[in-house]
XYZ file of C-alpha atoms in Angstrom:
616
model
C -26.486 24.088 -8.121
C -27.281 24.361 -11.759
C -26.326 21.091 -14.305
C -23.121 22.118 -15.910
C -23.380 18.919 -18.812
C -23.921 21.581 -21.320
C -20.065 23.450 -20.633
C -18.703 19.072 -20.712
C -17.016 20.765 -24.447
C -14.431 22.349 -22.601
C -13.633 19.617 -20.792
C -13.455 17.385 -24.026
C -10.667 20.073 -25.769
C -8.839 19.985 -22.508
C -8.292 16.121 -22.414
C -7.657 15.954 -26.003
C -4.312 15.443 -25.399
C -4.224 12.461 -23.571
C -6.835 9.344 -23.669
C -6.541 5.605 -22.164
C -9.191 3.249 -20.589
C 13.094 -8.909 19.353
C 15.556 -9.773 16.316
C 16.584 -6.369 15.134
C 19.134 -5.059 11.852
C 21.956 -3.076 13.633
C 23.941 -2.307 10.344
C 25.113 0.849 10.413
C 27.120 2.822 6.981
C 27.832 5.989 6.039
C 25.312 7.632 3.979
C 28.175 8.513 1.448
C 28.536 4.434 1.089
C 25.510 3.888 -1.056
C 25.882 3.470 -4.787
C 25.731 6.793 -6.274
C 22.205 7.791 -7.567
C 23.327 9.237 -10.856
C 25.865 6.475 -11.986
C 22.981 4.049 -11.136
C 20.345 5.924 -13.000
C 22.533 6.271 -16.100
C 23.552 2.708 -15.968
C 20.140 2.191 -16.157
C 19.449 4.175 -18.990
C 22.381 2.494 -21.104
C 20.783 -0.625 -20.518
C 17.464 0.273 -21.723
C 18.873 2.036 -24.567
C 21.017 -0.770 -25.660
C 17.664 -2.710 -25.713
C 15.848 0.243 -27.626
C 18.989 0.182 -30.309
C 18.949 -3.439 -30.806
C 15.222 -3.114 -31.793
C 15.674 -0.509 -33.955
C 13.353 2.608 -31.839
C 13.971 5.792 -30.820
C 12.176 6.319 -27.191
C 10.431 9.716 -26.257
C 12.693 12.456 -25.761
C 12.429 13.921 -22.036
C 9.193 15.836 -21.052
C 9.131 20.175 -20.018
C 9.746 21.240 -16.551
C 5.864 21.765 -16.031
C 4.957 18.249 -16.494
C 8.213 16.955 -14.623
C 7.004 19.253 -12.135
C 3.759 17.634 -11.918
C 4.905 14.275 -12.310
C 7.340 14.495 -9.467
C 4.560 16.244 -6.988
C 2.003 14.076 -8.165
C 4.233 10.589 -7.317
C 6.080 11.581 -3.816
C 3.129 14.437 -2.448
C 0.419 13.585 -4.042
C -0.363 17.422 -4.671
C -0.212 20.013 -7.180
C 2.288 23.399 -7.049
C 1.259 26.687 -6.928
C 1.652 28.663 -9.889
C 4.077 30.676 -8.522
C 6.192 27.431 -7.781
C 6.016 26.264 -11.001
C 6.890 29.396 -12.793
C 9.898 29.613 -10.503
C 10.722 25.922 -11.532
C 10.260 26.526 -15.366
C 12.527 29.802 -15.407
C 15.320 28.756 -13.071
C 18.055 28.061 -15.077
C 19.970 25.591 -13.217
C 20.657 22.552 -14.660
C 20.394 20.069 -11.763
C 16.790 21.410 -10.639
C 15.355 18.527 -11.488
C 17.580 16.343 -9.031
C 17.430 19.431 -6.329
C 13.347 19.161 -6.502
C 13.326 15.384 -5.703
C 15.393 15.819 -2.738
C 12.803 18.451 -1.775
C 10.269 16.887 -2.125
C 11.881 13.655 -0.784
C 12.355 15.462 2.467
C 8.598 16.975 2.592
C 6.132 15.268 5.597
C 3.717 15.034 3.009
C 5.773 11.989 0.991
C 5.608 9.780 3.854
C 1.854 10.156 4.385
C 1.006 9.313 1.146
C 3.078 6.773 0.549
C 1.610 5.302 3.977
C -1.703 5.536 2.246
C 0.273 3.570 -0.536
C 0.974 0.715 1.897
C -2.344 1.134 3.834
C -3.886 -0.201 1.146
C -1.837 -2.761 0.001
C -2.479 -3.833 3.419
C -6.676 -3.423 4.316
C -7.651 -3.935 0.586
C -7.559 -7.812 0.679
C -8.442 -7.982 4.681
C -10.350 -10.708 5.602
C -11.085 -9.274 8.640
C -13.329 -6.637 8.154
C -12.766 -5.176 11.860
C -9.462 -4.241 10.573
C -10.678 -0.768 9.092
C -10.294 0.753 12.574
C -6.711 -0.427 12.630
C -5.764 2.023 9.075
C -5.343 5.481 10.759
C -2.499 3.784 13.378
C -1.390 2.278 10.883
C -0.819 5.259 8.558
C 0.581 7.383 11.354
C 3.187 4.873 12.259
C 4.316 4.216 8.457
C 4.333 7.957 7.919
C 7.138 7.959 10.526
C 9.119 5.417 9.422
C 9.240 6.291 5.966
C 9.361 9.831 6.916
C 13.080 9.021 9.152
C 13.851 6.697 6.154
C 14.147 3.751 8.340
C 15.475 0.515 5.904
C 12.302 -1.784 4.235
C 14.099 -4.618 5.523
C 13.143 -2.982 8.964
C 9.658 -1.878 8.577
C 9.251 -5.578 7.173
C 10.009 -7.118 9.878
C 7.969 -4.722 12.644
C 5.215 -6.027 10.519
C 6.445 -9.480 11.230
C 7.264 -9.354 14.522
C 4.621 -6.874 16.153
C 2.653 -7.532 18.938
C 0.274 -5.357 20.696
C -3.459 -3.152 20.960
C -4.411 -3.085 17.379
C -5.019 0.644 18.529
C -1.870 1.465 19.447
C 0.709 -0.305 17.622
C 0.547 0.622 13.744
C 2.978 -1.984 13.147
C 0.107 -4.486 13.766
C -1.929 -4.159 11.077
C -0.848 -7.152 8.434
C -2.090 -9.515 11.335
C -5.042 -7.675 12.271
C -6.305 -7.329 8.606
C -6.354 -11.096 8.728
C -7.161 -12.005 12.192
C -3.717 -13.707 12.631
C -5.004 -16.604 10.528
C -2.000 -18.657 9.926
C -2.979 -19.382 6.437
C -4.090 -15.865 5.533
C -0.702 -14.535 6.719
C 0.961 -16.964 4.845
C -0.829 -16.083 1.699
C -0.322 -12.358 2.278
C 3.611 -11.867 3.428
C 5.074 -13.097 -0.238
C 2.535 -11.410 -2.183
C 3.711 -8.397 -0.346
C 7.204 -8.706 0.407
C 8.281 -10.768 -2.455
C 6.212 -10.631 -4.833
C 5.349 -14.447 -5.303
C 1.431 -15.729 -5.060
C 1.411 -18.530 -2.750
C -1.846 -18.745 -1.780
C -3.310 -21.208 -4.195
C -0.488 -24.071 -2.873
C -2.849 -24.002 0.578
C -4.703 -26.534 -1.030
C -3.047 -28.244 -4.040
C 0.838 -27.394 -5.540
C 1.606 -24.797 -7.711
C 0.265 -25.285 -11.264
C 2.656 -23.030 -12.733
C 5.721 -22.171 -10.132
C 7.354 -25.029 -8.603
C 5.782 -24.118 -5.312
C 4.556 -27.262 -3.418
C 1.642 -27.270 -0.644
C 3.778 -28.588 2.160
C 5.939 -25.206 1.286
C 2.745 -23.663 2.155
C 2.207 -25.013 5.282
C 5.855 -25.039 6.203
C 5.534 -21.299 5.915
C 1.799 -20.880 7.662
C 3.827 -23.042 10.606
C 5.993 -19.915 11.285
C 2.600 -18.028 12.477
C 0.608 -20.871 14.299
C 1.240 -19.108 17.443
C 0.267 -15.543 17.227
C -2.942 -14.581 18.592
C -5.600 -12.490 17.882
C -8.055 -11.447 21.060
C -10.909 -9.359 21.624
C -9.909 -6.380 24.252
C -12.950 -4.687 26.219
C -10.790 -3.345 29.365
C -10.825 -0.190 28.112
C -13.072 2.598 27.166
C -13.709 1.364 23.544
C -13.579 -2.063 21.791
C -10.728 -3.167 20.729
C -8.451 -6.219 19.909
C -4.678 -7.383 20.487
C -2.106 -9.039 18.350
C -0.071 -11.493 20.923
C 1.638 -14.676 21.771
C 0.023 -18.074 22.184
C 3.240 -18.887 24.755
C 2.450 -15.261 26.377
C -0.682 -16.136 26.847
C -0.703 -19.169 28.435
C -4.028 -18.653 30.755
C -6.157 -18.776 27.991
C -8.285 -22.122 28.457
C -5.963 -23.462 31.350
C -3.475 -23.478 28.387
C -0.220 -25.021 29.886
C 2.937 -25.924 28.755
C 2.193 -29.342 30.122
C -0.941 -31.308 30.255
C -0.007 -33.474 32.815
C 1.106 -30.801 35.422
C -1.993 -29.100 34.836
C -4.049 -32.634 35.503
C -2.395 -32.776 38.736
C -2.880 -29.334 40.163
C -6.969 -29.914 39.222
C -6.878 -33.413 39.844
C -8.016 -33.371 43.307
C -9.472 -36.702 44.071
C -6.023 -37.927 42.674
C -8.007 -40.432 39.495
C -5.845 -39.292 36.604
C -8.793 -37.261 35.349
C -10.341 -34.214 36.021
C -14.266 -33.737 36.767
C -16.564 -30.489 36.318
C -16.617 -30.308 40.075
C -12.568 -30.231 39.916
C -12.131 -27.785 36.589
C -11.397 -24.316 36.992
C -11.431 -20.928 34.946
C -11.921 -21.485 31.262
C -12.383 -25.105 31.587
C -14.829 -24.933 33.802
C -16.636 -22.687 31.556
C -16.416 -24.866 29.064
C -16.473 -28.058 30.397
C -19.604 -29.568 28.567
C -18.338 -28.610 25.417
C -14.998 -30.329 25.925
C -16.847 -33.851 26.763
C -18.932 -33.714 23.914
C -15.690 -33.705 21.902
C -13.280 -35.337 23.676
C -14.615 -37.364 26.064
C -13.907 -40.660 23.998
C -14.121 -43.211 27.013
C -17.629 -41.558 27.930
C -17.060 -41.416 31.774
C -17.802 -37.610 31.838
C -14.079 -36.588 33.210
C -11.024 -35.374 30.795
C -7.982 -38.242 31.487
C -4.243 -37.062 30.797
C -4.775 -37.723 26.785
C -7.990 -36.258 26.148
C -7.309 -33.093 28.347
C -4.112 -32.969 25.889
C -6.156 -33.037 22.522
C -8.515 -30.729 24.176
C -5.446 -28.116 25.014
C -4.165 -28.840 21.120
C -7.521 -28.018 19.458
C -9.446 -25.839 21.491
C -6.777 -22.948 20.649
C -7.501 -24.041 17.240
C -9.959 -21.318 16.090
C -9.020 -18.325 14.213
C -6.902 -15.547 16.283
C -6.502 -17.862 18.767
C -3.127 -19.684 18.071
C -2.260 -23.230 17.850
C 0.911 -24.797 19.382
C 2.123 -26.855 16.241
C 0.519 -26.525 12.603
C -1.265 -29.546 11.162
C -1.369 -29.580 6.904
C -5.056 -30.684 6.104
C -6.201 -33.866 4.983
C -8.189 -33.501 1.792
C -9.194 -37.006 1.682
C -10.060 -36.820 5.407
C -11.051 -33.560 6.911
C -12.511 -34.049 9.245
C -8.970 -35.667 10.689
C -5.824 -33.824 12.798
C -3.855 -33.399 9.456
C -0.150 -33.535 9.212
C 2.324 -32.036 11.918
C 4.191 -29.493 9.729
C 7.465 -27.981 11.304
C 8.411 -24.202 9.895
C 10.301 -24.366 6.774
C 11.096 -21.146 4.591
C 10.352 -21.898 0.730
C 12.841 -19.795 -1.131
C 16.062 -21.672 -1.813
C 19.324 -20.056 -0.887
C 17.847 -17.596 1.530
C 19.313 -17.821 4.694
C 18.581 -17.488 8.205
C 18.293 -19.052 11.219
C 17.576 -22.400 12.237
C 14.236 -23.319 14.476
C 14.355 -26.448 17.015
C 11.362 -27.610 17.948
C 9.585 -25.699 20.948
C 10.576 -22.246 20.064
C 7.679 -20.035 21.107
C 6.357 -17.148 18.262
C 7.691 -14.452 18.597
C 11.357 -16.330 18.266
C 9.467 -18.142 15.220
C 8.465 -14.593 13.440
C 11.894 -13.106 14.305
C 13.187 -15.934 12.381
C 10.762 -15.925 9.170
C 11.321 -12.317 8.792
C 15.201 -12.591 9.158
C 14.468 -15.222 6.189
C 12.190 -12.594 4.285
C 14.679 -9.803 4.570
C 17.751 -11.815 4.037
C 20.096 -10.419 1.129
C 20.309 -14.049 0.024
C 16.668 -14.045 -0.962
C 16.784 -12.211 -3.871
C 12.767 -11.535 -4.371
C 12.431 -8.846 -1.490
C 14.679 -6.395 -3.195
C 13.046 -7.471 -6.280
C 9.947 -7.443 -5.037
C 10.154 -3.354 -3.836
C 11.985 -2.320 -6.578
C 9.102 -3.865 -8.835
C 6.501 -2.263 -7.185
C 8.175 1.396 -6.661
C 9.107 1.233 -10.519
C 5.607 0.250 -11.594
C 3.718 3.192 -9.639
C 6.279 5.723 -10.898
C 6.442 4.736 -14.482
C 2.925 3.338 -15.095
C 4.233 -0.313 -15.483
C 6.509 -3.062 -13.559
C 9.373 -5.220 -14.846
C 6.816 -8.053 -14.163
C 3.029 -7.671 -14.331
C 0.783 -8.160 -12.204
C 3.778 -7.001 -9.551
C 2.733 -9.290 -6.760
C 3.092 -12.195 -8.931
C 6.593 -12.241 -10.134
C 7.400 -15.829 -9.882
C 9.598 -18.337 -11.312
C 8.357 -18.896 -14.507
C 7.382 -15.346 -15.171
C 8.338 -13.201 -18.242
C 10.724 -10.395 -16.792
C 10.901 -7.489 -19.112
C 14.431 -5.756 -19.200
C 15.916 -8.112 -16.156
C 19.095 -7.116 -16.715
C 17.649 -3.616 -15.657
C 15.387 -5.170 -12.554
C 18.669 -7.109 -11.177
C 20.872 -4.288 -11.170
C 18.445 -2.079 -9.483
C 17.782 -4.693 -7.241
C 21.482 -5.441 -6.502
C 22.136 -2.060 -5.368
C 18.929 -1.513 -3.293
C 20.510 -4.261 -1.394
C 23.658 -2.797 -1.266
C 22.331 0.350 0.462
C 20.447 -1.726 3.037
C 17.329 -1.191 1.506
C 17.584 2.885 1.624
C 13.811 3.394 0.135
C 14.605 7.436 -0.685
C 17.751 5.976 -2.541
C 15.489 3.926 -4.556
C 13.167 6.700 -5.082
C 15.852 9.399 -6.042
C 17.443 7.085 -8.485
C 14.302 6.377 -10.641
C 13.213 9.630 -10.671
C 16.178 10.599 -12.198
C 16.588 7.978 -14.959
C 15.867 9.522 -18.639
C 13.127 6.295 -18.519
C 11.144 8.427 -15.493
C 11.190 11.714 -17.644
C 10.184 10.636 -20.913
C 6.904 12.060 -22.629
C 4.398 10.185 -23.426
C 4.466 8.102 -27.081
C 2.884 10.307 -30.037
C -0.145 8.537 -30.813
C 0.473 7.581 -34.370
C 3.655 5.621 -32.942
C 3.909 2.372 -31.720
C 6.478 2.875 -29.077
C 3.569 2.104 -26.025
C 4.378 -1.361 -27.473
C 8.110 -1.464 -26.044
C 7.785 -0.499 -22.283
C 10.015 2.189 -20.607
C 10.868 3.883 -23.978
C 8.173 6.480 -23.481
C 5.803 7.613 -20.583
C 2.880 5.568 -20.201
C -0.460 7.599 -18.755
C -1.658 6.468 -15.743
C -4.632 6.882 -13.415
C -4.315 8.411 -10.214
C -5.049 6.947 -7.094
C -7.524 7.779 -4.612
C -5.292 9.562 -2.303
C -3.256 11.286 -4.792
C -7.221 12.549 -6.727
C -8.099 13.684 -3.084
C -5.178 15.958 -2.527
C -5.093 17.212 -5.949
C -8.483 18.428 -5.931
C -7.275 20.010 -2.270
C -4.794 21.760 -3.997
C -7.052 22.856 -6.658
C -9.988 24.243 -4.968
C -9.013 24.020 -1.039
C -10.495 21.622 1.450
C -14.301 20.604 0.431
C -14.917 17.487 2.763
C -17.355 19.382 4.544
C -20.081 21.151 2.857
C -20.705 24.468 3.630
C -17.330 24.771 5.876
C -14.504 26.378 4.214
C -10.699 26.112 4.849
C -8.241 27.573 3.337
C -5.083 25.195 2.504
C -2.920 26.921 5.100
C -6.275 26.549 8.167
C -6.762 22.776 7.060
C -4.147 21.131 10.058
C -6.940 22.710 12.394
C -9.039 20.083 11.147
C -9.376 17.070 13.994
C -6.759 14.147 12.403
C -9.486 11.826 12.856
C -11.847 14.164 11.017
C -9.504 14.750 8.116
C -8.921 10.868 8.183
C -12.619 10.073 7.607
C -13.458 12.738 5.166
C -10.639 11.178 2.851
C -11.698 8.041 3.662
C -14.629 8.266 2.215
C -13.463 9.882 -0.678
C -10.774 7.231 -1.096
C -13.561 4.970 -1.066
C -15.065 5.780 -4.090
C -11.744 6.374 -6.382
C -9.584 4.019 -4.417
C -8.572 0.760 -6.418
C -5.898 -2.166 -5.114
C -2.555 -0.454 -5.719
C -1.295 -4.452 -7.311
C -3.882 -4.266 -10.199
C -2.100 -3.237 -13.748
C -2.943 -0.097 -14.853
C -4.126 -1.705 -18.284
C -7.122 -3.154 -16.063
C -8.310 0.316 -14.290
C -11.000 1.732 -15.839
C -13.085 5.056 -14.750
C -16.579 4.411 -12.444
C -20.278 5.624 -12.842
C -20.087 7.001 -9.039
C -16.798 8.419 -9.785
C -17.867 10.564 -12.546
C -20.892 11.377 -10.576
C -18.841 12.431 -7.684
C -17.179 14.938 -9.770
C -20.131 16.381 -11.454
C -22.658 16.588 -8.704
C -20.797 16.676 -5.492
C -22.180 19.280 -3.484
C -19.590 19.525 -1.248
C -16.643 20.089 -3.901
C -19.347 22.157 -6.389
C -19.583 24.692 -3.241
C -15.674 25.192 -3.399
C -16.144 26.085 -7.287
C -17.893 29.026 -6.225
C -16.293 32.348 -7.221
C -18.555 34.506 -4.775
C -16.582 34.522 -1.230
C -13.393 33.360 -0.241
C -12.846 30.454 -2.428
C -9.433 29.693 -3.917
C -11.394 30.462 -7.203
C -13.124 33.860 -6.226
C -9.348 35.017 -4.790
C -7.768 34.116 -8.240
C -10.813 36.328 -10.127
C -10.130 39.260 -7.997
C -6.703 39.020 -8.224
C -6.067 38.341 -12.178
C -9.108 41.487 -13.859
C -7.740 40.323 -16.930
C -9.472 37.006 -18.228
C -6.409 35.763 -19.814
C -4.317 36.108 -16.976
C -6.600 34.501 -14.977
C -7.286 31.741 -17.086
C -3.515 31.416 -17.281
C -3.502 30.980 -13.594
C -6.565 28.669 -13.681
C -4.745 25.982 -16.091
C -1.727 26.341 -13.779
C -2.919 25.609 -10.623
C -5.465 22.633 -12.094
C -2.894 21.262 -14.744
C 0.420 22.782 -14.287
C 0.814 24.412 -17.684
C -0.673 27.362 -19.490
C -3.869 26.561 -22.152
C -3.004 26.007 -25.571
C -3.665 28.319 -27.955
C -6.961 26.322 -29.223
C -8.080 26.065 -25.366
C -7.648 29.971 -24.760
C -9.229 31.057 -27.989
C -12.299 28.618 -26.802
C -12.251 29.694 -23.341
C -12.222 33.292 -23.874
C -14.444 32.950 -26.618
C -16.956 31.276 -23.785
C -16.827 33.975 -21.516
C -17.575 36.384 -23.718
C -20.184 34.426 -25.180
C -21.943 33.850 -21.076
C -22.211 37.649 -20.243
C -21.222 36.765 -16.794
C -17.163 36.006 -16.050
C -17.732 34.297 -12.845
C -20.158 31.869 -14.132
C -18.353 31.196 -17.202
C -14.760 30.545 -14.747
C -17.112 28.369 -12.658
C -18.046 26.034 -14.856
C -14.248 26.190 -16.703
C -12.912 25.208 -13.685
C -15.462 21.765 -13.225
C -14.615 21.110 -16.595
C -10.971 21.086 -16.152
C -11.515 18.914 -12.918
C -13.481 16.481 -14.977
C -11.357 16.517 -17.303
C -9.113 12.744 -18.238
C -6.257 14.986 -18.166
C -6.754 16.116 -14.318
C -7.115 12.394 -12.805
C -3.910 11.150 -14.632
C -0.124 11.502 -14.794
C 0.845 12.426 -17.631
């Protein structure tokens, strides 16, 4: 494969236009009960423009059906259209296509796979369990589904709350498996997630900004003590299960009771049990257990040291604790505080916990806290994070660290969305349909000699793409090229093994993947990505036009080079060239002497090209 660096001048007049650096929710209602989408969106839109009037700016009018088109694909597929679909979009001459085309899309499988890639990462990319990786493609096949049937948030939230099971088998388990059920790490994770609120640093000290206060912390890590996290080697490959500390009593002799467990090992009948008299994991452990807790030194466990024992032997990560202790700073190496299960939010309501409930009836009740509609930051906390990925920026920045004391921009805008997300029980399509067709989604981007990128929402902001949504474009582009040497065409590509697809993207993912919570203002381009595009051998093979590449079909199909670099721009860009890009590109392959060269190396320019890996 030759060095194409010296065609990189097409691909700099291409991007010219665009540059930047067991409790379950049985409410049923009619689907017709829902706030209506259009009211909503335009309510939306006179609250924004209010804003815009009052300072005096005139926002973006909206952007062509070709980059709507692309915008839409690119935010609930993830792919590009054909030409022929977009040509059909541009010319029909209905005026509600752009609402009919997000309820198609909206109803494609593809939306809830990539938006399951969405969450996977959210998810796995702060794990701190690193096992976890061979929990994502569960994981992503059971989200698909549920987004797919458009089951509630407030439901999916709490399966992740609630789930139990092989880490295998059960998708649902992944937000405990990516952290080893670590009752702080879980405790950290579920408001940054579901509400939007950073926690984490009250673990050790209170909140130096929100009025978040450590036991808060620890009152919410209490709600988790229990779950468990086990190796599993019964079956034919390793893996591990999220359960139940009370479910899984066996572990260690663990018993509800020390003392009946003293008497059914306490043979000899001398209030303490010897190595001759322990059994099963005691036994097996025995000589550790005296080192540590045999504080009278007669080499047998009485009533209270067996109990400490019981208490503190669980207490390693995964594998559950009966109560939650609150460190001592000033004396670690001490027991700590007892802390009961508390939720932190004020005003949210659920149910009340007396002492001695086992976990599962703990996480059934956290979660009905988390997804209560008197806790206002989950329906925030969604509607934040949908709005930022579709239009480039959230109502509060970084979007998993909304807080108390945060600036909220337009939060008139953010409550009312917010207020009727609730209202539809947390219908995520609803929320979807009714962004997409605010006048704020379908602005064009700010002109660059204006200053209207300084007043957010009042005209599109660029944005990079994500891994997933890079990886299917370039699919779309130039047909599968995970595999050198082994070409599929779009239509051939479900014959490809799931777990085979899985890895192939994975990998690519890896490389162009970033944290889906980091601002867009702080994602910047990579060395290995650009060296990906240029030199991959794998997707330089599928910009071959010899064979029966997408781009050798298109040359024999279009004789004529402008109707075939008409085609070219459509199915990489979704719009015809400019009249400066045709004259250069003709010009060019003219100028090479041979047109399937010359369309080679067009075509890796355009997929270099800034204008390719953004939404514009």
């Amino acid at each position: 494969m030759r060095n194409r660096m010296n065609t990189f001048f097409v691909c700099a007049v291409t991007s010219a236009a665009i540059f930047f650096p067991a409790f379950q929710l049985d409410i049923a209602f009619a689907a017709d009960a829902s706030p209506d989408v259009s009211q909503t969106a335009s309510e939306i839109d006179r609250l924004l423009n209010q804003q815009f009037d009052k300072d005096g700016i005139t926002p973006t009018r909206p952007v062509g059906d070709e980059d709507f088109l692309r915008r839409a694909r690119l935010d609930l597929l993830g792919t590009l259209s054909p030409p022929s679909e977009t040509t059909k979009f541009v010319l029909s001459p209905a005026e509600n296509k752009r609402t009919e085309l997000i309820d198609k899309l909206l109803a494609e499988p593809a939306f809830g796979e990539l938006w399951a890639s969405y969450w996977s990462d959210v998810i796995f990319m702060r794990a701190t369990e690193q096992r976890s990786q061979i929990g994502r493609p569960i994981f992503q096949q059971w989200m698909t589904t549920q987004l797919n049937n458009n089951r509630p948030w407030s439901e999916i939230t709490h399966e992740l709350l609630t789930a139990t099971g092989n880490v295998r088998e059960s998708g649902q388990t992944a937000l405990f498996f990516a952290h080893a059920s670590v009752p702080e790490e879980i405790a950290s994770e579920v408001p940054r997630i579901f509400l939007g609120i950073q926690l984490n640093c009250a673990n050790c000290h209170d909140h130096p900004t929100d009025p978040w206060k450590r036991e808060q912390f620890h009152e919410l890590a209490a709600y988790f003590t229990r779950t468990t996290f086990r190796i599993d080697n019964s079956g034919t490959e390793r893996t591990f299960n999220i359960g139940s500390l009370n479910a899984a009593a066996a572990r260690l002799g663990n018993r509800p009771e020390p003392r009946t467990l003293l008497f059914r090992l306490d043979r000899n009948r001398d209030g303490a049990i010897s190595k001759d008299e322990a059994r099963g994991q005691i036994a097996n452990r025995f000589d550790d257990l005296l080192k540590t807790f045999d504080k009278n030194k007669d080499s047998k466990l009485n009533t209270e040291e067996l109990t400490a024992a019981l208490a503190q032997a669980v207490m390693q990560p995964g594998r559950g604790t009966a109560e939650h202790y609150m460190p001592d700073l000033k004396n670690p190496s001490s027991k700590g505080t007892l802390i009961e299960p508390a939720f932190f939010v004020e005003g949210a309501e659920g149910p009340s916990l007396p002492h001695g409930m086992d976990d599962l009836a703990r996480r059934q009740a956290v979660s009905q806290f988390v997804t209560s509609k008197s806790n206002p930051w989950f329906a925030k906390a969604f509607v934040n994070r949908i709005w930022s990925e579709l239009l480039g920026q959230g109502f509060t920045m970084p979007i998993d660290d909304m807080g108390e004391t945060k600036g909220t921009i337009h939060p008139e805008v953010l409550d009312l969305l917010a207020g009727q997300f609730a209202e539809t029980n947390y219908d995520i399509k609803w929320l979807f349909r009714t962004i997409m067709n605010t006048q704020a989604y379908q602005r064009q981007l700010a002109p660059a000699s204006s200053n209207l990128s300084e007043h957010p929402f009042a005209a599109a902001k660029p944005t990079r793409l994500r891994g997933d949504q890079v990886y299917l474009s370039l699919q779309s582009a130039v047909g599968n090229f995970g595999t050198p040497g082994r070409f599929l065409r779009r239509e051939n590509q479900a014959a490809l093994l799931p777990a085979v697809a899985f890895r192939q993207k994975a990998a690519f993912t890896g490389t162009f993947g970033f944290d889906p919570s980091t601002p867009q203002d702080e994602l910047a381009g990579s060395i290995p990505q650009a060296l990906y595009l240029m030199n991959s051998t794998s997707l330089n093979a599928r910009i071959q036009a010899e064979g029966r590449t997408n781009l050798g079909i298109l040359l024999r199909n279009n004789r004529d080079n402008k109707a075939a670099l008409d085609e070219l721009y459509l199915t990489t860009l979704t719009r015809y060239p400019s009249a400066d890009e045709q004259k250069i590109n003709l010009s060019y392959i003219k100028a090479t002497g041979d047109r399937n060269e010359a369309f080679e190396d067009i075509l890796w320019a355009l997929l270099n090209s800034t204008e390719f890996l953004s939404k514009r």
